[in-house]
Coordinates of N, CA, C and O in Angstrom, one line a residue:
M10 N -51.2 5.1 -21.6 CA -51.5 4.2 -22.6 C -50.8 2.9 -22.5 O -49.5 2.9 -22.3
E11 N -51.5 1.8 -22.5 CA -50.9 0.5 -22.2 C -50.3 0.0 -23.5 O -50.9 0.1 -24.6
N12 N -49.1 -0.7 -23.4 CA -48.5 -1.3 -24.5 C -49.1 -2.6 -24.8 O -49.0 -3.6 -24.0
K13 N -49.9 -2.7 -25.9 CA -50.5 -3.9 -26.2 C -49.7 -4.7 -27.2 O -49.5 -4.2 -28.3
Q14 N -49.2 -5.8 -26.8 CA -48.3 -6.7 -27.6 C -49.0 -8.0 -27.7 O -49.5 -8.5 -26.7
S15 N -48.8 -8.7 -28.8 CA -49.4 -10.0 -28.9 C -48.6 -11.0 -28.1 O -47.5 -10.7 -27.6
Y16 N -49.1 -12.1 -27.9 CA -48.5 -13.2 -27.2 C -47.2 -13.6 -27.8 O -46.2 -13.7 -27.1
F17 N -47.1 -13.7 -29.1 CA -45.9 -14.1 -29.7 C -44.9 -13.0 -29.8 O -43.7 -13.2 -29.8
G18 N -45.4 -11.7 -29.8 CA -44.5 -10.6 -29.8 C -43.8 -10.5 -28.4 O -42.6 -10.1 -28.4
G19 N -44.5 -10.9 -27.4 CA -43.8 -10.9 -26.0 C -42.7 -12.0 -25.9 O -41.7 -11.8 -25.3
I20 N -43.0 -13.1 -26.6 CA -42.0 -14.2 -26.6 C -40.8 -13.7 -27.4 O -39.6 -14.0 -26.9
V21 N -40.9 -13.0 -28.5 CA -39.8 -12.6 -29.3 C -39.0 -11.5 -28.5 O -37.8 -11.5 -28.5
A22 N -39.7 -10.6 -27.8 CA -39.0 -9.6 -27.0 C -38.2 -10.2 -25.9 O -37.1 -9.8 -25.6
A23 N -38.8 -11.3 -25.3 CA -38.1 -12.0 -24.2 C -36.9 -12.7 -24.7 O -35.8 -12.7 -24.1
A24 N -37.0 -13.3 -25.9 CA -35.8 -14.0 -26.5 C -34.7 -13.0 -26.8 O -33.5 -13.3 -26.7
K25 N -35.1 -11.8 -27.3 CA -34.0 -10.8 -27.6 C -33.3 -10.4 -26.3 O -32.1 -10.2 -26.3
T26 N -34.1 -10.2 -25.3 CA -33.5 -9.8 -24.0 C -32.6 -10.9 -23.5 O -31.5 -10.6 -23.0
L27 N -33.0 -12.1 -23.6 CA -32.2 -13.3 -23.2 C -30.9 -13.4 -24.0 O -29.8 -13.6 -23.5
A28 N -31.0 -13.2 -25.3 CA -29.9 -13.2 -26.2 C -28.9 -12.1 -25.8 O -27.6 -12.3 -25.8
T29 N -29.4 -10.9 -25.5 CA -28.5 -9.8 -25.1 C -27.7 -10.2 -23.8 O -26.5 -10.0 -23.7
G30 N -28.4 -10.7 -22.8 CA -27.8 -11.1 -21.6 C -26.8 -12.2 -21.8 O -25.7 -12.2 -21.2
L31 N -27.1 -13.2 -22.6 CA -26.2 -14.3 -22.8 C -24.9 -13.8 -23.6 O -23.8 -14.3 -23.4
K32 N -25.1 -12.8 -24.5 CA -24.0 -12.3 -25.2 C -23.0 -11.6 -24.3 O -21.8 -11.8 -24.4
V33 N -23.5 -10.8 -23.3 CA -22.6 -10.2 -22.3 C -22.0 -11.2 -21.5 O -20.8 -11.1 -21.2
T34 N -22.7 -12.2 -21.1 CA -22.1 -13.3 -20.2 C -21.0 -14.0 -20.9 O -19.9 -14.3 -20.3
F35 N -21.2 -14.5 -22.1 CA -20.2 -15.2 -22.9 C -19.0 -14.3 -23.2 O -17.8 -14.8 -23.2
K36 N -19.2 -13.1 -23.5 CA -18.1 -12.1 -23.7 C -17.2 -12.1 -22.4 O -16.0 -12.1 -22.5
E37 N -17.8 -11.9 -21.3 CA -17.1 -11.9 -20.0 C -16.4 -13.2 -19.7 O -15.3 -13.2 -19.2
Y38 N -17.1 -14.3 -20.1 CA -16.5 -15.6 -19.8 C -15.2 -15.9 -20.6 O -14.3 -16.5 -20.1
L39 N -15.2 -15.3 -21.8 CA -14.0 -15.6 -22.7 C -12.9 -14.6 -22.5 O -11.8 -14.7 -23.0
T40 N -13.2 -13.5 -21.7 CA -12.1 -12.5 -21.4 C -11.1 -13.1 -20.5 O -11.5 -13.7 -19.5
P41 N -9.8 -12.9 -20.7 CA -8.8 -13.5 -19.8 C -8.9 -12.8 -18.4 O -9.1 -11.6 -18.3
K42 N -8.9 -13.5 -17.3 CA -9.0 -13.0 -16.0 C -7.6 -12.8 -15.4 O -6.7 -13.5 -15.7
S43 N -7.5 -11.9 -14.5 CA -6.2 -11.7 -13.8 C -6.5 -11.8 -12.3 O -7.5 -11.3 -11.8
T44 N -5.6 -12.4 -11.6 CA -5.8 -12.6 -10.2 C -4.5 -12.1 -9.4 O -3.4 -12.4 -9.8
E45 N -4.8 -11.3 -8.4 CA -3.7 -10.8 -7.6 C -3.2 -11.9 -6.7 O -4.0 -12.5 -5.9
Q46 N -2.0 -12.3 -6.8 CA -1.4 -13.4 -6.0 C -1.0 -12.8 -4.6 O 0.1 -12.6 -4.4
Y47 N -2.0 -12.6 -3.8 CA -1.7 -11.9 -2.5 C -0.8 -12.6 -1.5 O 0.2 -12.1 -1.2
P48 N -1.1 -13.8 -1.1 CA -0.2 -14.3 0.0 C 1.2 -14.6 -0.5 O 2.1 -14.5 0.2
E49 N 1.3 -15.1 -1.8 CA 2.6 -15.5 -2.3 C 3.5 -14.3 -2.6 O 4.6 -14.3 -2.3
N50 N 2.9 -13.3 -3.3 CA 3.7 -12.2 -3.8 C 3.6 -10.9 -2.9 O 4.0 -9.9 -3.4
R51 N 3.1 -11.0 -1.7 CA 2.9 -9.8 -0.9 C 4.2 -9.1 -0.5 O 4.2 -7.9 -0.3
K52 N 5.3 -9.8 -0.4 CA 6.5 -9.2 0.0 C 7.2 -8.4 -1.1 O 8.0 -7.5 -0.9
T53 N 6.8 -8.7 -2.3 CA 7.5 -8.0 -3.4 C 6.6 -7.1 -4.2 O 7.1 -6.1 -4.8
T54 N 5.3 -7.3 -4.3 CA 4.4 -6.6 -5.2 C 3.3 -5.8 -4.5 O 2.6 -5.0 -5.1
L55 N 3.1 -6.0 -3.2 CA 2.0 -5.4 -2.5 C 2.3 -3.9 -2.3 O 3.4 -3.5 -1.8
H56 N 1.4 -3.0 -2.6 CA 1.5 -1.6 -2.4 C 0.4 -1.2 -1.4 O -0.8 -1.4 -1.7
V57 N 0.7 -0.5 -0.3 CA -0.2 0.0 0.6 C 0.0 1.5 0.7 O 1.2 1.9 0.9
S58 N -1.0 2.3 0.7 CA -0.9 3.7 0.8 C -0.2 4.1 2.1 O -0.5 3.5 3.1
K59 N 0.6 5.1 2.1 CA 1.3 5.6 3.3 C 0.2 6.1 4.3 O 0.5 6.1 5.5
R60 N -0.9 6.6 3.8 CA -1.9 7.2 4.6 C -2.9 6.2 5.2 O -3.7 6.6 6.0
H61 N -2.7 5.0 4.8 CA -3.7 3.9 5.3 C -3.5 3.8 6.8 O -2.4 3.7 7.4
R62 N -4.6 3.8 7.5 CA -4.6 3.6 9.0 C -4.8 2.2 9.3 O -5.9 1.7 9.2
G63 N -3.8 1.5 9.8 CA -3.9 0.1 10.1 C -3.7 -0.3 11.5 O -4.2 -1.2 12.0
R64 N -2.8 0.5 12.2 CA -2.5 0.1 13.6 C -1.9 1.3 14.3 O -1.1 2.0 13.8
L65 N -2.2 1.4 15.6 CA -1.7 2.5 16.4 C -0.5 2.1 17.1 O -0.4 1.0 17.6
V66 N 0.6 2.9 17.0 CA 1.8 2.6 17.7 C 2.3 3.9 18.4 O 1.9 5.0 18.1
F67 N 3.2 3.7 19.4 CA 3.9 4.8 20.0 C 5.0 5.3 19.2 O 5.8 4.5 18.6
K68 N 5.2 6.6 19.2 CA 6.4 7.2 18.6 C 7.5 7.2 19.7 O 7.2 7.4 20.9
R69 N 8.7 7.0 19.3 CA 9.8 6.9 20.3 C 10.8 8.1 20.1 O 10.9 8.6 19.0
N70 N 11.5 8.4 21.2 CA 12.6 9.4 21.1 C 13.8 8.7 20.6 O 13.8 7.4 20.4
E71 N 14.9 9.4 20.4 CA 16.1 8.8 19.9 C 16.7 7.8 20.8 O 17.3 6.8 20.4
D72 N 16.5 8.0 22.2 CA 17.0 7.0 23.1 C 16.1 5.8 23.3 O 16.4 4.9 24.1
G73 N 15.0 5.7 22.6 CA 14.1 4.6 22.7 C 12.9 4.7 23.6 O 12.1 3.9 23.7
S74 N 12.9 5.8 24.4 CA 11.8 6.0 25.3 C 10.6 6.6 24.6 O 10.8 7.2 23.6
Y75 N 9.4 6.3 25.1 CA 8.2 6.8 24.4 C 7.9 8.2 24.8 O 8.4 8.7 25.9
K76 N 7.2 8.9 24.0 CA 6.9 10.3 24.2 C 5.7 10.6 25.0 O 5.4 11.7 25.4
C77 N 4.9 9.5 25.3 CA 3.6 9.7 26.0 C 3.8 10.2 27.4 O 4.7 9.7 28.1
T78 N 3.0 11.2 27.8 CA 3.1 11.8 29.1 C 1.9 11.4 30.0 O 1.7 12.0 31.0
A79 N 1.1 10.5 29.5 CA -0.1 10.1 30.2 C -1.1 11.2 30.5 O -1.7 11.3 31.6
C80 N -1.3 12.1 29.6 CA -2.2 13.2 29.7 C -3.6 12.8 29.5 O -4.5 13.5 29.9
T81 N -3.9 11.6 29.0 CA -5.2 11.0 28.7 C -6.1 11.8 27.7 O -7.3 11.5 27.6
L82 N -5.5 12.7 26.9 CA -6.3 13.4 25.9 C -6.8 12.4 24.8 O -7.9 12.5 24.4
C83 N -6.0 11.4 24.5 CA -6.4 10.5 23.4 C -7.5 9.6 24.0 O -8.4 9.2 23.2
E84 N -7.4 9.2 25.2 CA -8.4 8.4 25.8 C -9.8 9.1 25.9 O -10.8 8.5 25.6
K85 N -9.7 10.4 26.2 CA -11.0 11.2 26.3 C -11.6 11.4 24.9 O -12.8 11.5 24.8
T86 N -10.8 11.5 23.9 CA -11.4 11.8 22.5 C -11.8 10.6 21.8 O -12.5 10.7 20.8
C87 N -11.4 9.4 22.2 CA -11.7 8.2 21.5 C -13.2 7.9 21.7 O -13.8 7.8 22.8
P88 N -14.0 7.9 20.5 CA -15.4 7.8 20.6 C -16.0 6.5 21.2 O -17.1 6.4 21.7
N89 N -15.2 5.4 21.0 CA -15.8 4.1 21.5 C -14.9 3.5 22.6 O -15.0 2.3 22.9
G90 N -14.0 4.2 23.2 CA -13.3 3.7 24.4 C -12.3 2.6 24.1 O -12.1 1.7 24.9
T91 N -11.5 2.7 23.0 CA -10.6 1.6 22.7 C -9.3 1.9 23.4 O -8.4 1.0 23.5
I92 N -9.0 3.1 24.0 CA -7.8 3.4 24.7 C -8.1 3.5 26.1 O -9.0 4.2 26.5
K93 N -7.3 2.8 26.9 CA -7.4 2.9 28.4 C -6.0 3.1 29.0 O -5.1 2.4 28.8
I94 N -5.8 4.3 29.7 CA -4.6 4.7 30.2 C -4.6 4.6 31.7 O -5.5 5.1 32.3
T95 N -3.6 3.9 32.3 CA -3.5 4.0 33.8 C -2.1 4.6 34.1 O -1.1 4.4 33.4
S96 N -2.2 5.5 35.1 CA -1.0 6.2 35.5 C -1.0 6.6 36.9 O -2.0 6.4 37.6
H97 N 0.1 7.0 37.5 CA 0.2 7.5 38.9 C 1.1 8.7 39.0 O 1.8 9.0 38.0
M98 N 0.9 9.4 40.0 CA 1.7 10.6 40.3 C 3.0 10.2 41.0 O 3.0 9.4 42.0
A99 N 4.1 10.7 40.5 CA 5.4 10.4 41.1 C 6.3 11.6 41.1 O 6.1 12.5 40.3
E100 N 7.2 11.7 42.1 CA 8.1 12.9 42.2 C 9.2 12.7 41.2 O 9.9 11.7 41.2
D101 N 9.5 13.7 40.5 CA 10.6 13.7 39.5 C 11.9 13.9 40.4 O 12.0 15.0 41.1
P102 N 12.9 13.0 40.3 CA 14.1 13.2 41.1 C 15.0 14.4 40.7 O 15.7 15.0 41.6
E103 N 14.9 14.9 39.5 CA 15.7 16.0 39.0 C 15.1 17.3 39.5 O 15.8 18.2 40.0
T104 N 13.8 17.5 39.3 CA 13.2 18.8 39.6 C 12.5 18.8 41.0 O 12.2 19.8 41.5
G105 N 12.1 17.6 41.5 CA 11.4 17.6 42.8 C 9.9 17.8 42.7 O 9.2 17.8 43.6
K106 N 9.4 18.0 41.4 CA 8.0 18.2 41.2 C 7.3 16.9 40.9 O 7.9 16.0 40.4
K107 N 6.0 16.9 41.2 CA 5.3 15.7 40.9 C 4.8 15.7 39.4 O 4.4 16.8 38.9
K108 N 4.8 14.6 38.8 CA 4.3 14.5 37.4 C 3.7 13.1 37.2 O 4.0 12.2 38.0
K109 N 2.9 13.0 36.2 CA 2.3 11.7 35.9 C 3.3 10.8 35.3 O 4.1 11.1 34.4
V110 N 3.2 9.5 35.7 CA 4.0 8.5 35.1 C 3.1 7.4 34.5 O 2.1 6.9 35.2
L111 N 3.3 7.0 33.3 CA 2.5 6.0 32.6 C 2.7 4.6 33.2 O 3.9 4.2 33.2
D112 N 1.6 4.0 33.6 CA 1.7 2.6 34.0 C 1.4 1.6 32.9 O 2.1 0.6 32.7
D113 N 0.3 1.9 32.2 CA -0.1 1.0 31.1 C -0.9 1.8 30.1 O -1.8 2.6 30.4
Y114 N -0.6 1.6 28.8 CA -1.4 2.2 27.7 C -2.0 1.0 26.9 O -1.3 0.3 26.2
Q115 N -3.3 0.8 27.2 CA -4.0 -0.4 26.6 C -4.8 0.1 25.4 O -5.5 1.1 25.5
Y116 N -4.6 -0.5 24.2 CA -5.2 -0.2 23.0 C -5.9 -1.4 22.4 O -5.2 -2.4 22.2
D117 N -7.2 -1.4 22.2 CA -7.9 -2.5 21.6 C -8.1 -2.3 20.1 O -9.0 -1.6 19.7
L118 N -7.3 -3.0 19.4 CA -7.3 -2.9 17.9 C -8.6 -3.4 17.3 O -9.0 -3.0 16.3
G119 N -9.2 -4.4 18.0 CA -10.4 -5.0 17.5 C -11.6 -4.1 17.6 O -12.6 -4.2 16.8
D120 N -11.6 -3.1 18.5 CA -12.7 -2.2 18.6 C -12.5 -0.8 18.0 O -13.4 0.0 17.9
C121 N -11.3 -0.6 17.5 CA -10.9 0.7 17.0 C -11.6 1.0 15.7 O -11.8 0.1 14.8
M122 N -12.1 2.3 15.5 CA -12.7 2.7 14.3 C -11.8 3.3 13.3 O -12.1 3.7 12.2
F123 N -10.5 3.5 13.7 CA -9.5 4.1 12.9 C -9.8 5.5 12.4 O -9.6 5.9 11.3
C124 N -10.5 6.3 13.3 CA -10.9 7.6 13.0 C -9.8 8.6 13.1 O -10.0 9.8 12.7
Q125 N -8.8 8.3 13.8 CA -7.6 9.2 14.0 C -7.8 10.4 14.9 O -7.1 11.3 14.9
L126 N -8.9 10.4 15.6 CA -9.1 11.4 16.6 C -8.1 11.4 17.7 O -7.7 12.5 18.2
C127 N -7.6 10.3 18.1 CA -6.7 10.2 19.2 C -5.3 10.8 18.8 O -4.7 11.5 19.5
T128 N -4.9 10.6 17.5 CA -3.6 11.1 17.1 C -3.7 12.6 16.9 O -2.8 13.4 17.1
N129 N -4.9 13.1 16.5 CA -5.1 14.5 16.3 C -5.2 15.3 17.7 O -4.8 16.4 17.8
A130 N -5.6 14.6 18.7 CA -5.8 15.2 20.0 C -4.5 15.2 20.8 O -4.3 16.0 21.7
C131 N -3.5 14.3 20.4 CA -2.3 14.2 21.2 C -1.4 15.5 21.0 O -0.9 15.7 19.9
N132 N -1.2 16.2 22.0 CA -0.3 17.4 22.0 C 1.1 17.1 21.9 O 1.9 18.0 21.6
F133 N 1.5 15.9 22.2 CA 3.0 15.6 22.3 C 3.4 14.7 21.2 O 4.6 14.3 21.2
D134 N 2.6 14.5 20.2 CA 2.9 13.7 19.0 C 3.5 12.4 19.4 O 4.6 12.0 18.9
A135 N 2.8 11.7 20.3 CA 3.3 10.5 20.9 C 2.8 9.2 20.2 O 3.3 8.1 20.4
I136 N 1.7 9.3 19.5 CA 1.1 8.1 18.8 C 0.8 8.4 17.4 O 0.6 9.6 17.0
E137 N 0.8 7.4 16.6 CA 0.5 7.5 15.1 C 0.0 6.2 14.6 O 0.1 5.2 15.2
F138 N -0.7 6.3 13.5 CA -1.2 5.1 12.8 C -0.2 4.7 11.8 O 0.4 5.5 11.0
T139 N 0.1 3.4 11.7 CA 1.0 2.9 10.6 C 0.1 2.2 9.6 O -1.1 2.0 9.9
N140 N 0.6 1.9 8.5 CA -0.2 1.2 7.4 C -0.1 -0.3 7.5 O -0.3 -1.0 6.5
D141 N 0.3 -0.8 8.6 CA 0.4 -2.3 8.8 C -1.1 -2.8 8.9 O -1.8 -2.4 9.8
F142 N -1.5 -3.7 8.0 CA -2.9 -4.1 8.0 C -3.0 -5.6 8.3 O -4.1 -6.0 8.5
E143 N -2.0 -6.3 8.4 CA -2.1 -7.8 8.6 C -2.2 -8.0 10.1 O -1.2 -8.3 10.8
N144 N -3.4 -7.9 10.6 CA -3.7 -8.1 12.1 C -4.6 -9.2 12.3 O -5.3 -9.2 13.4
S145 N -4.7 -10.2 11.5 CA -5.6 -11.3 11.6 C -5.2 -12.2 12.8 O -4.0 -12.6 12.8
V146 N -6.1 -12.5 13.7 CA -5.8 -13.4 14.8 C -7.0 -14.3 15.0 O -8.1 -14.0 14.5
F147 N -6.8 -15.4 15.7 CA -8.0 -16.3 16.0 C -8.6 -15.9 17.3 O -9.8 -16.3 17.5
D148 N -8.0 -15.2 18.2 CA -8.5 -14.8 19.5 C -8.6 -13.3 19.6 O -7.6 -12.6 19.4
R149 N -9.8 -12.8 19.8 CA -9.9 -11.3 19.9 C -9.1 -10.7 21.1 O -8.8 -9.6 21.0
N150 N -8.8 -11.5 22.1 CA -8.1 -11.0 23.2 C -6.6 -10.6 22.8 O -6.0 -9.8 23.5
S151 N -6.1 -11.2 21.8 CA -4.8 -10.9 21.4 C -4.7 -9.6 20.6 O -3.6 -9.1 20.2
L152 N -5.9 -9.0 20.3 CA -5.9 -7.7 19.6 C -5.8 -6.6 20.7 O -5.7 -5.4 20.3
V153 N -5.8 -6.9 21.9 CA -5.6 -5.9 23.0 C -4.1 -5.7 23.1 O -3.4 -6.6 23.6
L154 N -3.6 -4.5 22.7 CA -2.2 -4.3 22.7 C -1.8 -3.3 23.9 O -2.6 -2.4 24.2
H155 N -0.6 -3.5 24.4 CA -0.1 -2.6 25.4 C 1.1 -1.9 24.8 O 2.2 -2.4 24.7
L156 N 0.8 -0.7 24.3 CA 1.8 0.0 23.5 C 3.0 0.5 24.2 O 4.1 0.6 23.6
D157 N 2.9 0.7 25.5 CA 4.1 1.1 26.3 C 5.0 -0.1 26.5 O 6.2 0.1 26.8
K158 N 4.6 -1.3 26.4 CA 5.4 -2.5 26.6 C 6.0 -3.1 25.3 O 7.0 -3.8 25.4
E159 N 5.5 -2.7 24.2 CA 6.0 -3.2 22.9 C 6.8 -2.2 22.2 O 6.5 -1.0 22.3
H160 N 7.7 -2.6 21.4 CA 8.5 -1.7 20.6 C 8.3 -2.1 19.1 O 8.8 -3.1 18.7
Y161 N 7.4 -1.4 18.4 CA 7.0 -1.7 17.1 C 8.2 -1.3 16.1 O 8.6 -0.2 16.0
E162 N 8.6 -2.3 15.4 CA 9.7 -2.1 14.4 C 9.2 -2.2 13.0 O 10.0 -2.1 12.0
G163 N 7.9 -2.5 12.8 CA 7.4 -2.6 11.4 C 6.6 -3.9 11.3 O 6.8 -4.8 12.1
G164 N 5.8 -4.0 10.3 CA 5.0 -5.2 10.1 C 5.7 -6.4 9.6 O 7.0 -6.4 9.5
S165 N 5.0 -7.3 9.1 CA 5.6 -8.5 8.6 C 6.1 -8.3 7.2 O 6.7 -9.2 6.6
L166 N 5.8 -7.2 6.6 CA 6.2 -7.0 5.2 C 7.3 -5.9 5.2 O 7.3 -5.0 6.0
P167 N 8.3 -6.1 4.3 CA 9.4 -5.2 4.3 C 9.0 -3.8 3.7 O 8.1 -3.7 2.8
S168 N 9.5 -2.8 4.3 CA 9.3 -1.4 3.9 C 7.8 -1.0 3.9 O 7.4 -0.2 3.1
L169 N 7.0 -1.7 4.7 CA 5.5 -1.4 4.7 C 5.2 0.0 5.1 O 4.4 0.7 4.6
I170 N 6.0 0.5 6.1 CA 5.8 1.8 6.6 C 6.0 2.9 5.5 O 5.4 3.9 5.4
D171 N 6.9 2.6 4.6 CA 7.2 3.5 3.5 C 6.2 3.3 2.3 O 6.4 3.9 1.3
G172 N 5.3 2.4 2.4 CA 4.3 2.1 1.4 C 4.4 0.8 0.7 O 3.7 0.5 -0.3
G173 N 5.4 0.0 1.1 CA 5.5 -1.3 0.5 C 6.2 -1.2 -0.9 O 7.1 -0.4 -1.1
A174 N 5.8 -2.0 -1.8 CA 6.4 -2.0 -3.1 C 6.0 -0.8 -3.9 O 5.0 -0.2 -3.6
D175 N 6.9 -0.4 -4.8 CA 6.5 0.8 -5.6 C 5.3 0.6 -6.4 O 5.1 -0.5 -7.0
M176 N 4.4 1.6 -6.5 CA 3.2 1.4 -7.2 C 3.4 1.9 -8.6 O 4.0 3.0 -8.9
E177 N 3.0 1.1 -9.6 CA 3.1 1.5 -11.0 C 1.7 1.6 -11.6 O 1.0 0.7 -11.5
I178 N 1.4 2.8 -12.0 CA 0.0 3.0 -12.5 C -0.2 2.2 -13.8 O 0.7 2.3 -14.7
G179 N -1.3 1.5 -13.9 CA -1.6 0.8 -15.1 C -1.0 -0.6 -15.2 O -1.3 -1.4 -16.1
K180 N -0.1 -1.0 -14.2 CA 0.5 -2.3 -14.2 C 0.0 -3.0 -13.0 O 0.1 -2.5 -11.9
F181 N -0.6 -4.2 -13.2 CA -1.0 -5.0 -12.1 C 0.0 -6.1 -11.8 O 0.6 -6.7 -12.7
N182 N 0.2 -6.4 -10.5 CA 1.1 -7.5 -10.1 C 0.3 -8.8 -10.1 O -0.1 -9.2 -9.1
T183 N 0.0 -9.3 -11.3 CA -1.0 -10.4 -11.3 C -0.4 -11.5 -12.2 O 0.5 -11.4 -13.0
S184 N -1.1 -12.6 -12.1 CA -0.9 -13.7 -13.1 C -2.2 -13.9 -13.8 O -3.3 -13.8 -13.3
T185 N -2.1 -14.2 -15.1 CA -3.3 -14.4 -15.9 C -3.6 -15.8 -16.0 O -2.8 -16.7 -16.2
K186 N -4.9 -16.1 -15.8 CA -5.4 -17.5 -15.9 C -6.2 -17.8 -17.1 O -6.9 -16.9 -17.5

């Protein structure tokens, strides 16, 4: 059954709908807004979850050497080939046996899906994701990292690895405009 409405009845219904929409719009317009002051207050108020996957880094031993044994398990499990490992066989002077020696561990941060399959596949617990998320660059080539050559000490923010600033539920680190 079709709704038969007069011409003027349609105009009145349209005006009611328009008034309802304008009421919602003006109510939102008059509500005070809050803005997170990200670049200015990021060192004191930014909270990043400890589980956030932002960047792959090598774990180090107490003496500063890396744990990676160049087994290439992480390279094989990476679904889009962001990890490239080059190594060679060398004789261990202590035992006289041949073992793999890592030449280069190349990680392309720009192509990474942050799926964490590489860290799950690593039997030696040599790599992990940190929650450092500020990786913006102008050149994509600078996102190609050589993890064996760099010693990651933490991001640009203090205590970011520990989650950054303390999170307070219900309180926003904002300024009201």
